Tab-separated table of C-alpha atoms in Angstrom:
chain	number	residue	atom	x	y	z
A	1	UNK	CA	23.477	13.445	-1.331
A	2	UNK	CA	20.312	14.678	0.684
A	3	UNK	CA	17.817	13.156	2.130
A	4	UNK	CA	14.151	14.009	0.440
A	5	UNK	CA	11.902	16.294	1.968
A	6	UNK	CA	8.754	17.033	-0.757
A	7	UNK	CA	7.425	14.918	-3.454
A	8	UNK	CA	4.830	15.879	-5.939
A	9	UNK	CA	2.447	12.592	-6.917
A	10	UNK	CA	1.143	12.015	-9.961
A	11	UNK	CA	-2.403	10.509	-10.281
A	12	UNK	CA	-5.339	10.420	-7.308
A	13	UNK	CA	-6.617	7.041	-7.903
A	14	UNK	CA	-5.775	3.994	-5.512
A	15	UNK	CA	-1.794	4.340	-5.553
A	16	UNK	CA	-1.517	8.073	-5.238
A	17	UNK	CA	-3.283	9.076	-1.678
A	18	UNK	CA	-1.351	5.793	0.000
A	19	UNK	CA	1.885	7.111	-1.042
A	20	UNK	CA	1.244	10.619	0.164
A	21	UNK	CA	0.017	9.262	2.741
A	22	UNK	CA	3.109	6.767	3.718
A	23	UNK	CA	5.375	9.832	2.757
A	24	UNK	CA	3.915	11.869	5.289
A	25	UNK	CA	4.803	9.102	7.749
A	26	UNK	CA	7.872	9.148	6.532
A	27	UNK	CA	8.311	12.871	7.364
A	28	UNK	CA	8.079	14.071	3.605
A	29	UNK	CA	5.785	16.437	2.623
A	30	UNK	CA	3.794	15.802	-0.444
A	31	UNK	CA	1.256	16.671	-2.953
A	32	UNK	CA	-1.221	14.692	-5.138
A	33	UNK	CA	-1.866	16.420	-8.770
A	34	UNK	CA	-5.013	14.472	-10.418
A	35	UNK	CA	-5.804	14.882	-13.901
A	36	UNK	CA	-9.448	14.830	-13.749
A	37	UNK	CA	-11.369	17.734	-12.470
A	38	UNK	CA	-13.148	15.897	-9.637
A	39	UNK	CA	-12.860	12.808	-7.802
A	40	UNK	CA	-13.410	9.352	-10.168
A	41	UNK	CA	-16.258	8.771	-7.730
A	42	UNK	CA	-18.693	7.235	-10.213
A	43	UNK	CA	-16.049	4.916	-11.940
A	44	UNK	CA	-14.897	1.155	-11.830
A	45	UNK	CA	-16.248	-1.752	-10.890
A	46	UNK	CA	-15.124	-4.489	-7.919
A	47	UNK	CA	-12.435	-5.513	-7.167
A	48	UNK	CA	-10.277	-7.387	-3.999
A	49	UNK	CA	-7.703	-6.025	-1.078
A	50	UNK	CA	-5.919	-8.990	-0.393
A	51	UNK	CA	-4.421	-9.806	3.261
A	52	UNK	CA	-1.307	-8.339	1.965
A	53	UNK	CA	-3.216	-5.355	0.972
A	54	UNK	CA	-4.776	-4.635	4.073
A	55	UNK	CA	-1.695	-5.224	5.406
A	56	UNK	CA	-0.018	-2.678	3.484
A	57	UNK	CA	-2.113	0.317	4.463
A	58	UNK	CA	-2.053	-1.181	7.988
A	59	UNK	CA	1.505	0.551	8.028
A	60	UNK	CA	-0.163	4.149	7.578
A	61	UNK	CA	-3.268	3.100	9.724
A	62	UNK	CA	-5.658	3.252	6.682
A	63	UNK	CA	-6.623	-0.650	6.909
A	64	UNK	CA	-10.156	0.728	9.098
A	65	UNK	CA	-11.284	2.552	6.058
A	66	UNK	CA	-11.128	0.040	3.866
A	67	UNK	CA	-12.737	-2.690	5.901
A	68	UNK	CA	-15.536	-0.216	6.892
A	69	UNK	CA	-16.598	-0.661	2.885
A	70	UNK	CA	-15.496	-4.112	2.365
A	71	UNK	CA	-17.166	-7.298	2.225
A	72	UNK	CA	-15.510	-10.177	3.613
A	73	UNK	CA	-14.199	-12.589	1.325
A	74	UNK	CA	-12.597	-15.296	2.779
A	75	UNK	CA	-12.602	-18.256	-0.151
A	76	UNK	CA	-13.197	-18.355	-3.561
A	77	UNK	CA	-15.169	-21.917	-5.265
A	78	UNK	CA	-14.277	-22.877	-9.104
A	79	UNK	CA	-16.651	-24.297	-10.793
A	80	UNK	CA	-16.970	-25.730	-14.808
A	81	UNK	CA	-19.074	-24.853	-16.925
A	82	UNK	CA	-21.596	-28.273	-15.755
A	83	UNK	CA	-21.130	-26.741	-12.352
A	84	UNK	CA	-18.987	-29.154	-10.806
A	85	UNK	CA	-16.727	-27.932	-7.981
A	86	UNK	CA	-13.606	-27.865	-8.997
A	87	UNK	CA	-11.520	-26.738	-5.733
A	88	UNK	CA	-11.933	-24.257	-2.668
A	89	UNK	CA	-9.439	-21.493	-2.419
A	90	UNK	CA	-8.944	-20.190	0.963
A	91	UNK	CA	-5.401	-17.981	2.081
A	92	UNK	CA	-3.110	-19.757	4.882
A	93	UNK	CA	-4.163	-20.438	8.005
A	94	UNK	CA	-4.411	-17.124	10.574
A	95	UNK	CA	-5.341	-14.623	7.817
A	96	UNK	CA	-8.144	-12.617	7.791
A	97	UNK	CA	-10.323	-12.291	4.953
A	98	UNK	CA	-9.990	-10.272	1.752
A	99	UNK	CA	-12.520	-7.594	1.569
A	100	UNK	CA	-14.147	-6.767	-1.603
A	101	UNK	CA	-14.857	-3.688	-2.359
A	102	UNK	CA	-16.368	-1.095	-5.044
A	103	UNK	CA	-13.820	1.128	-6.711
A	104	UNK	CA	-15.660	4.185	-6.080
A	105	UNK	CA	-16.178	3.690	-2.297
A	106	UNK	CA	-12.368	2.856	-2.078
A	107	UNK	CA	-11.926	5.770	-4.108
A	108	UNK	CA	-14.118	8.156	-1.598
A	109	UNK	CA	-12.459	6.110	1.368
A	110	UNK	CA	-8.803	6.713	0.286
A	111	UNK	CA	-9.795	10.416	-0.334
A	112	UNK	CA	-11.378	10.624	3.352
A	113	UNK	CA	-8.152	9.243	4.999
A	114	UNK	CA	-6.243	11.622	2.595
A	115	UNK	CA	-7.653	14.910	3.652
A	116	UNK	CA	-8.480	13.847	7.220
A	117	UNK	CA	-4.250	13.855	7.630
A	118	UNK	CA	-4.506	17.246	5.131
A	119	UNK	CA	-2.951	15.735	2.396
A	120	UNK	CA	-3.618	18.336	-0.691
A	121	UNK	CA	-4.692	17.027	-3.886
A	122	UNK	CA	-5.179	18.943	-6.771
A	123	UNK	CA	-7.267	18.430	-9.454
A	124	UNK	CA	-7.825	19.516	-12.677
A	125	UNK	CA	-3.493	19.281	-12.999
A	126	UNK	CA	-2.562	17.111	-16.070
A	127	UNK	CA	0.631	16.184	-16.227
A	128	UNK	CA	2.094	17.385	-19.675
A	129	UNK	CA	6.544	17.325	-19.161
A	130	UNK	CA	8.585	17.237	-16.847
A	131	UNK	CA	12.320	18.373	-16.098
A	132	UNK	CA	14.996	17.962	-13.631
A	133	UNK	CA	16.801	20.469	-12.008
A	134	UNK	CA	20.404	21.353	-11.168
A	135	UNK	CA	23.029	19.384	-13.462
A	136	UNK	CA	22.023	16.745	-15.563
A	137	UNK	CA	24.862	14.039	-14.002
A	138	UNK	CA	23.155	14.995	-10.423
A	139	UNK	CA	19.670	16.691	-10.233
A	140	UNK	CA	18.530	18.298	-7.330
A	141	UNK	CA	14.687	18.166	-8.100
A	142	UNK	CA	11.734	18.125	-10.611
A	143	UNK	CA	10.126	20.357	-12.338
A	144	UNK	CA	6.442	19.153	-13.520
A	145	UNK	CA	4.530	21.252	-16.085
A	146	UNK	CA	0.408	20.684	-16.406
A	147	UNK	CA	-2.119	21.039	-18.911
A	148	UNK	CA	-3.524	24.322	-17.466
A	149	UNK	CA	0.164	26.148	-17.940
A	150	UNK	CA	0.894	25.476	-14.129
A	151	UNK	CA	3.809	24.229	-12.769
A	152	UNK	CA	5.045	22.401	-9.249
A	153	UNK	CA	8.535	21.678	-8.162
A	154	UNK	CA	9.331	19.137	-5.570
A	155	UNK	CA	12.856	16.790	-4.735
A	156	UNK	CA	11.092	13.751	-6.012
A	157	UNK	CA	8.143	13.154	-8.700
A	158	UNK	CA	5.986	9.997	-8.194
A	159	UNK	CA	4.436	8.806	-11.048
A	160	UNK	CA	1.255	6.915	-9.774
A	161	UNK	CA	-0.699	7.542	-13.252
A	162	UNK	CA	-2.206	4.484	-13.647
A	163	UNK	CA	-1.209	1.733	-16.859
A	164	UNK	CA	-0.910	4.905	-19.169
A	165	UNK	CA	1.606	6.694	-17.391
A	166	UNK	CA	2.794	9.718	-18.319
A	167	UNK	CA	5.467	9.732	-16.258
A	168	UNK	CA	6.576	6.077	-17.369
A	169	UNK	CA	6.849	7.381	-20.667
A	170	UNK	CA	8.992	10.581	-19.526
A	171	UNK	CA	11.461	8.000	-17.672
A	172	UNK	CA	11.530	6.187	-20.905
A	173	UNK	CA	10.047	7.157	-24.173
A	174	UNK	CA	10.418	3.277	-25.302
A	175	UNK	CA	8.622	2.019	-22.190
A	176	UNK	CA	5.718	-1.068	-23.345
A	177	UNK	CA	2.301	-0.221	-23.857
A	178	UNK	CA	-0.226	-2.269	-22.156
A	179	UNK	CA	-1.148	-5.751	-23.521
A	180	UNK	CA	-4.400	-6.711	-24.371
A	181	UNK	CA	-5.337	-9.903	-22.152
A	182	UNK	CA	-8.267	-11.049	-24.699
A	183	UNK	CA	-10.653	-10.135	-22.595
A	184	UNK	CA	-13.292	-7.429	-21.960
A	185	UNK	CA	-14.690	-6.815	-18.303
A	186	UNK	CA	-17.956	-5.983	-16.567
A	187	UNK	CA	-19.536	-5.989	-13.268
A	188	UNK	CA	-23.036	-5.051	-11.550
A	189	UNK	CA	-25.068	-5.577	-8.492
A	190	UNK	CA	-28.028	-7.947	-8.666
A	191	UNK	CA	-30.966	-7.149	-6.665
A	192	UNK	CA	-33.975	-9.528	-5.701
A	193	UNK	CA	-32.112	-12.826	-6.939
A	194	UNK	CA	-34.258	-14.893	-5.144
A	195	UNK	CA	-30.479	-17.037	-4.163
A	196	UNK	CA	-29.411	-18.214	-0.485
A	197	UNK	CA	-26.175	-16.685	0.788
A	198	UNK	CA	-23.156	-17.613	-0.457
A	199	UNK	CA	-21.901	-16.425	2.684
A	200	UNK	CA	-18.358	-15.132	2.698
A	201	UNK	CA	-17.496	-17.481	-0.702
A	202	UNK	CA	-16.489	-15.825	-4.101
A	203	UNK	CA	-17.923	-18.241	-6.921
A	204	UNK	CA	-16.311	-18.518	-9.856
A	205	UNK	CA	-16.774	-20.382	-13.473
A	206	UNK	CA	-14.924	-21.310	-16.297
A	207	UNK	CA	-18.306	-21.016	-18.925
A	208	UNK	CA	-18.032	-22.627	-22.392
A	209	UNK	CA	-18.163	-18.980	-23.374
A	210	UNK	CA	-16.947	-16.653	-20.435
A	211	UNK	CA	-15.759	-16.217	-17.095
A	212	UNK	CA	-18.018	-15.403	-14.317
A	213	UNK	CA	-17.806	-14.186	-10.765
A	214	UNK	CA	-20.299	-13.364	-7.882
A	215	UNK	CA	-20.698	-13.378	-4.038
A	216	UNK	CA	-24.714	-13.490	-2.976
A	217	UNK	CA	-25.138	-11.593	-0.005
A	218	UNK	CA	-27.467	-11.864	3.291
A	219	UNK	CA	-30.478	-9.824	1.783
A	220	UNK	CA	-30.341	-11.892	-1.767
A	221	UNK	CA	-28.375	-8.903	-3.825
A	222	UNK	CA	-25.441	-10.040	-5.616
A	223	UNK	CA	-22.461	-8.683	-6.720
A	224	UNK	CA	-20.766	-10.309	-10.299
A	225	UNK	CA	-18.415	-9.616	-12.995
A	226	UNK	CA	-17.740	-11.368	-16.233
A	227	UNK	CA	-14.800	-11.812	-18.590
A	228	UNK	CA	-16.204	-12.392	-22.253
A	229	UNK	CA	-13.277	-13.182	-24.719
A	230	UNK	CA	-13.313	-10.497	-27.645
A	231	UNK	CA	-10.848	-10.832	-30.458
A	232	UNK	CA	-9.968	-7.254	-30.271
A	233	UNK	CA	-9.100	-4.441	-27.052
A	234	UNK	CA	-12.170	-1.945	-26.538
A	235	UNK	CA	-11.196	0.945	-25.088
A	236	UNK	CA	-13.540	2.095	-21.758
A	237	UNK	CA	-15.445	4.514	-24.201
A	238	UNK	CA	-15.612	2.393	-26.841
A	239	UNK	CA	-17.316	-0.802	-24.605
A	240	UNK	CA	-19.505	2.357	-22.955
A	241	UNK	CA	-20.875	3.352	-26.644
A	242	UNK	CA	-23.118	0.013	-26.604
A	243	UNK	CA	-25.981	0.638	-23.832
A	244	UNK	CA	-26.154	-1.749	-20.776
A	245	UNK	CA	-29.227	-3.604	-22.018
A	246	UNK	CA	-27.277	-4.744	-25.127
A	247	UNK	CA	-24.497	-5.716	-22.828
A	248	UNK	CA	-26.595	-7.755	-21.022
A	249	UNK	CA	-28.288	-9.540	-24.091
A	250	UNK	CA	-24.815	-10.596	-25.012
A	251	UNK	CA	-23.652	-11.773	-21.903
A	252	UNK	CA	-26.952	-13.449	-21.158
A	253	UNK	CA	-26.510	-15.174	-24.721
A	254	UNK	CA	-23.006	-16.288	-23.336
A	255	UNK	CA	-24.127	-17.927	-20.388
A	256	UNK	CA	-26.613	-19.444	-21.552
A	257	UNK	CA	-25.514	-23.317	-21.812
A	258	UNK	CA	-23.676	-23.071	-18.396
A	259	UNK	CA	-25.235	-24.876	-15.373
A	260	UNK	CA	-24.561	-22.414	-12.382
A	261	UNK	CA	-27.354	-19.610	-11.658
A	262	UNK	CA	-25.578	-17.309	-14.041
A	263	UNK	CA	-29.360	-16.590	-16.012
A	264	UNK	CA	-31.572	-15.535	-11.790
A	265	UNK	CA	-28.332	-12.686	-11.316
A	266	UNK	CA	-28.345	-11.432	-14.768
A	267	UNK	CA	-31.637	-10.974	-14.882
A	268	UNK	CA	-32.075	-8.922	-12.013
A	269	UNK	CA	-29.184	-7.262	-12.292
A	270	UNK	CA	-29.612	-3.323	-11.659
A	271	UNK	CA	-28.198	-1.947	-14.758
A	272	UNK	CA	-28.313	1.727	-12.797
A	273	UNK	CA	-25.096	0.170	-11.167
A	274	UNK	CA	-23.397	-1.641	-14.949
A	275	UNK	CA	-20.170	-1.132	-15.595
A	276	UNK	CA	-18.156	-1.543	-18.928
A	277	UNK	CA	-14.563	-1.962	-17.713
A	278	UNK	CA	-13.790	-2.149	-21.258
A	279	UNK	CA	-10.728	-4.801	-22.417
A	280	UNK	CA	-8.353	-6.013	-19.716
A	281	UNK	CA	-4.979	-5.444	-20.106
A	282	UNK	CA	-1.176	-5.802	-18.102
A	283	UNK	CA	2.230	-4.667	-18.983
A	284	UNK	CA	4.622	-7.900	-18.222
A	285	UNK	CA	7.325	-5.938	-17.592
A	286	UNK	CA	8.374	-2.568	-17.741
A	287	UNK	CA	12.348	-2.435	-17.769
A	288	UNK	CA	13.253	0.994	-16.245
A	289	UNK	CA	10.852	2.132	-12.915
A	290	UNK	CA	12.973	4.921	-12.620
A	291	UNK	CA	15.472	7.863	-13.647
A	292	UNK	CA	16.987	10.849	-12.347
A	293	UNK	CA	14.236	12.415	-9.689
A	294	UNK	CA	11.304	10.474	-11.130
A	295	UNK	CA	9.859	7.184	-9.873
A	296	UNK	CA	6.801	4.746	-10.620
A	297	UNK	CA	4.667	2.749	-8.204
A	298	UNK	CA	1.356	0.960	-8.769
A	299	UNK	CA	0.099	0.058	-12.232
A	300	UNK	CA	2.572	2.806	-14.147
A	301	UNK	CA	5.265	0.230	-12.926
A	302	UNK	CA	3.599	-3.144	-12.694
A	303	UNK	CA	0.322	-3.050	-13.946
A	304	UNK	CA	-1.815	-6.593	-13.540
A	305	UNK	CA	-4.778	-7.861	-14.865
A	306	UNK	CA	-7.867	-7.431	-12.911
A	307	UNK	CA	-7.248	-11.663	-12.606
A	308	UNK	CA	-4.973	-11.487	-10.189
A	309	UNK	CA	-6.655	-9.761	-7.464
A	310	UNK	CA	-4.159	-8.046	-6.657
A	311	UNK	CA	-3.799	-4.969	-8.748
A	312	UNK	CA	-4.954	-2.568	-4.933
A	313	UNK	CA	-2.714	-4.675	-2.627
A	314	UNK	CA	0.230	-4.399	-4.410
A	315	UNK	CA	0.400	-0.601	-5.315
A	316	UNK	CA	-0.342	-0.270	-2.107
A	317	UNK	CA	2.711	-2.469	-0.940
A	318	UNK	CA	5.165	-0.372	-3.162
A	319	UNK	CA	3.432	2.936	-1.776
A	320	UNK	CA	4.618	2.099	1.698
A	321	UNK	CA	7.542	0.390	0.626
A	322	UNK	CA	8.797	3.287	-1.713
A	323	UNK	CA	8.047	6.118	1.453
A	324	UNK	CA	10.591	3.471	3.650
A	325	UNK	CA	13.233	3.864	1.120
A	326	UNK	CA	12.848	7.709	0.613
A	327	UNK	CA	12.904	7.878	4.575
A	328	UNK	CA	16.055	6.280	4.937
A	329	UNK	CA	17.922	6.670	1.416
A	330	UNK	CA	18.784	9.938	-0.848
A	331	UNK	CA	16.580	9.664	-3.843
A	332	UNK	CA	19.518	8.161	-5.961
A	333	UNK	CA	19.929	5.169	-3.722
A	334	UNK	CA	16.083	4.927	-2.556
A	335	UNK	CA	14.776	4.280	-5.794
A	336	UNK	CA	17.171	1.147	-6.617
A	337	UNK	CA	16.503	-0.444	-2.987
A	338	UNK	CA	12.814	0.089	-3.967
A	339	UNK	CA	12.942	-1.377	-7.349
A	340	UNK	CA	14.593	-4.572	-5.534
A	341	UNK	CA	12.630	-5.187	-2.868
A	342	UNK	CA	9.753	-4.814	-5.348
A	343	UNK	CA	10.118	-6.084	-8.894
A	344	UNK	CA	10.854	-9.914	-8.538
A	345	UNK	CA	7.542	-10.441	-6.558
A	346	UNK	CA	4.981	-8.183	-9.085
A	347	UNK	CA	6.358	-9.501	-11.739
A	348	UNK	CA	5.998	-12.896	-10.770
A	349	UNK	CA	1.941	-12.334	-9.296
A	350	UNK	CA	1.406	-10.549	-13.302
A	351	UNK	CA	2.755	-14.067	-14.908
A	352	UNK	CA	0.394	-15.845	-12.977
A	353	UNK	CA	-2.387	-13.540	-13.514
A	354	UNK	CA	-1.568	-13.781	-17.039
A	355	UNK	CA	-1.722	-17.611	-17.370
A	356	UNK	CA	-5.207	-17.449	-15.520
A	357	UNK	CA	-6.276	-15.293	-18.244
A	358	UNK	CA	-5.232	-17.848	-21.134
A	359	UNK	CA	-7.636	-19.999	-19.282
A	360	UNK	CA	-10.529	-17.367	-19.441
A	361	UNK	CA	-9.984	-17.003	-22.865
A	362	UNK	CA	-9.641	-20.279	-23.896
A	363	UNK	CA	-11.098	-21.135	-27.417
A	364	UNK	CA	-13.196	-24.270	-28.426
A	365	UNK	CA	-10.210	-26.893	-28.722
A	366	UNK	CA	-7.982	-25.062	-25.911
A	367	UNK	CA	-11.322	-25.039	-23.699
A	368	UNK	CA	-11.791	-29.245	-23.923
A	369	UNK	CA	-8.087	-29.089	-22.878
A	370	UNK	CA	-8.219	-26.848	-20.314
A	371	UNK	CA	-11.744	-28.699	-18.610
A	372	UNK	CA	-9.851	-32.172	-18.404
A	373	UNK	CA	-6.789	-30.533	-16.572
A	374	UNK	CA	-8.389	-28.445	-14.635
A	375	UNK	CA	-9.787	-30.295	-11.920
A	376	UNK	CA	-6.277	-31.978	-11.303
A	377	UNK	CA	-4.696	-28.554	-11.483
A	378	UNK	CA	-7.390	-26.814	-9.398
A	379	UNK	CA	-6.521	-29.672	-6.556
A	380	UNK	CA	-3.020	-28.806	-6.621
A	381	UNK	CA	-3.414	-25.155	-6.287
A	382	UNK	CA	-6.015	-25.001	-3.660
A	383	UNK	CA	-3.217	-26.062	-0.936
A	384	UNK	CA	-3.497	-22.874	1.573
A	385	UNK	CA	0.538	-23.213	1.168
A	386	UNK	CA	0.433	-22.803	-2.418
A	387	UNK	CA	-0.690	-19.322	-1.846
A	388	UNK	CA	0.836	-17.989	0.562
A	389	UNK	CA	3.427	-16.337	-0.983
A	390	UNK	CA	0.976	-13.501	-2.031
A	391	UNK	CA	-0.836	-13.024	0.441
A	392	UNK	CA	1.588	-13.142	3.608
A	393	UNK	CA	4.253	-10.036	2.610
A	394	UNK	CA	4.301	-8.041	5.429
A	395	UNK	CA	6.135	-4.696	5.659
A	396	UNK	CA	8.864	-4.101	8.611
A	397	UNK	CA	7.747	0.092	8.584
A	398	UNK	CA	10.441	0.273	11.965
A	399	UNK	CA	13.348	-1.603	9.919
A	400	UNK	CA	15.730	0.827	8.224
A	401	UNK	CA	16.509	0.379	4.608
A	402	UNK	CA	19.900	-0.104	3.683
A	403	UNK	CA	21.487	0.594	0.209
């Protein structure tokens, strides 16, 4: 058994330049293959890199480029729908900030730190099949074919394709299909609000209709998202066939009996900078990461809902963590040390994430529950110690990884 010395990558969104990037730390030489014909510079909303996110890409020194377009976050407030307070959420004591960030300027940053280490990406390069090579009982390599009648051959392929994977479906043809969390997401930037600072403090609200989120910043902009419950999943293109405008009507209608400033942000909002996310899904589990030459990381293996706030940091902890094991490991015995040192904790952070959205998408009975328990629950949870499990998970990058 050899060690691994090239690795094609599968998908250029968030997972796929930190793993080529770790793997070239690691001393393997890889290659990104993006479907899309250009970068997705102009898609997604906000979303959080957790302490143990920054952490993560601390490893590969690629922490800077985050932070340099992040905003701090270092609490989040609850609040019901009458705008009480329900608890404070702040991480453990020592740790900085998360940083939120837009998904296209972590897309562009990623990309920078990419090609400033020239890392090729290729775009345009759907991933169609793949097949191993040498004997069946002990392959040698992969063989990946693309829409465009190309093909690439590598020791290892990584399949970083995002919740659809292709390649999670090429490991396993009965692999689960995402789950529909009952929710559909949006986001936007407010400008003009007329609101003081919030500071470094993420509000949130459980409405009597929807979730909402938003951080008002220095010069009075704001940046928001809401979870409306739907009854059924919406597919990105089908939530971006109804125009912003209408979006907004309905989520104005929404918000409308709840007691924070939810009305001042929506109505400035800058619908230039709306985004549909379309309905929020996970996978709770998906039983087999790997097989043969052909491995998942990042939301093809363990794909949370946007709840968690921690979708980033995490496929960024099994990018590095995945590069230690190829470093040290032949491919057969890297990819089950990775799956261990990986699957007990994302599978536990998309349970909780999960239970948060039953909450969000509580219905009229569930939702009279839900506001008497939560301010005892909210009390219990906003211990710094409570949390800490997720976002203190640092990454020994000098220890070796045994089998």
């Amino acid at each position: 058994m050899t060690k691994v010395k090239t690795a094609l990558v599968v998908g250029g969104g968030i997972a796929g330049p930190v793993a080529a990037m770790a793997l070239r730390q690691a001393g393997i030489e890889a290659r990104v293959y993006e479907a899309y014909g250009s970068t997705a510079e102009n898609v997604g909303g906000g979303l959080s890199i957790a302490p143990n996110g920054l952490a993560a890409l601390k490893v590969i020194g690629a922490d800077e480029a985050v932070r340099a377009i992040g905003v701090p976050m270092s609490s989040i407030v609850m609040h019901s729908w009458t705008g009480k307070r329900l608890a404070s959420f702040g991480g453990p004591p020592g740790l900085e900030p998360q940083q939120f960030v837009m998904r296209p300027d972590l897309y562009r940053a990623l990309y920078g730190e990419a090609a400033r280490r020239s890392i090729p990406v290729e775009h345009g390069k759907r991933l169609v099949s793949a097949e191993h090579l040498g004997s069946p009982a002990a392959p040698t390599g992969v063989r990946a074919h693309f829409a465009d009648g190309t093909s690439a051959e590598a020791d290892v392929l990584i399949g970083a394709d995002g919740i659809r994977s292709t390649v999670r479906t090429l490991i396993d043809p009965a692999a689960p299909k995402p789950r529909y969390t009952g929710l559909l997401g949006f986001g936007c930037l407010s400008t003009g609000t007329g609101l003081p600072s919030t500071g470094d403090a993420m509000h949130m609200m459980f409405g009597k209709r929807a979730f909402f989120g938003y951080q008002v910043y220095a010069d009075g902009s704001c940046g928001w998202f809401a979870n409306l419950p739907h009854p059924q999943p919406m597919s990105w293109s089908e939530a971006n066939r109804t125009s912003p405008q209408e979006w907004m009507r309905v989520l104005t209608e929404a918000f409308a009996d709840d007691r924070l400033p939810v009305p001042a942000i929506l109505r400035t909002a800058d619908l230039s900078q709306f985004v549909a996310v379309g309905g929020m899904e996970d996978i709770p589990r998906v039983p087999n990461w790997h097989r043969g030459r052909m491995v998942l990381i990042g939301d093809a293996a363990h794909a949370t809902s946007p709840s968690s706030g921690q979708g980033a940091s995490l496929a960024a902890e099994s990018a590095v963590q995945l590069a230690r094991c190829l470093r040290d490991l032949p491919a057969e015995q890297a990819f089950g040390a990775y799956e261990r040192l990986r699957r007990e904790r994302v599978e536990r952070i998309i349970a909780a994430a999960a239970r948060t959205n039953s909450n969000k998408a509580a219905g009229p009975v569930a939702r009279v529950l839900r506001d008497a328990l939560l301010p005892t629950a909210m009390k219990l949870l906003a211990k710094p110690e409570k949390m800490a499990w997720q976002f203190v998970h640092p990454i020994d990058w000098q220890a070796p990884v045994t089998a």
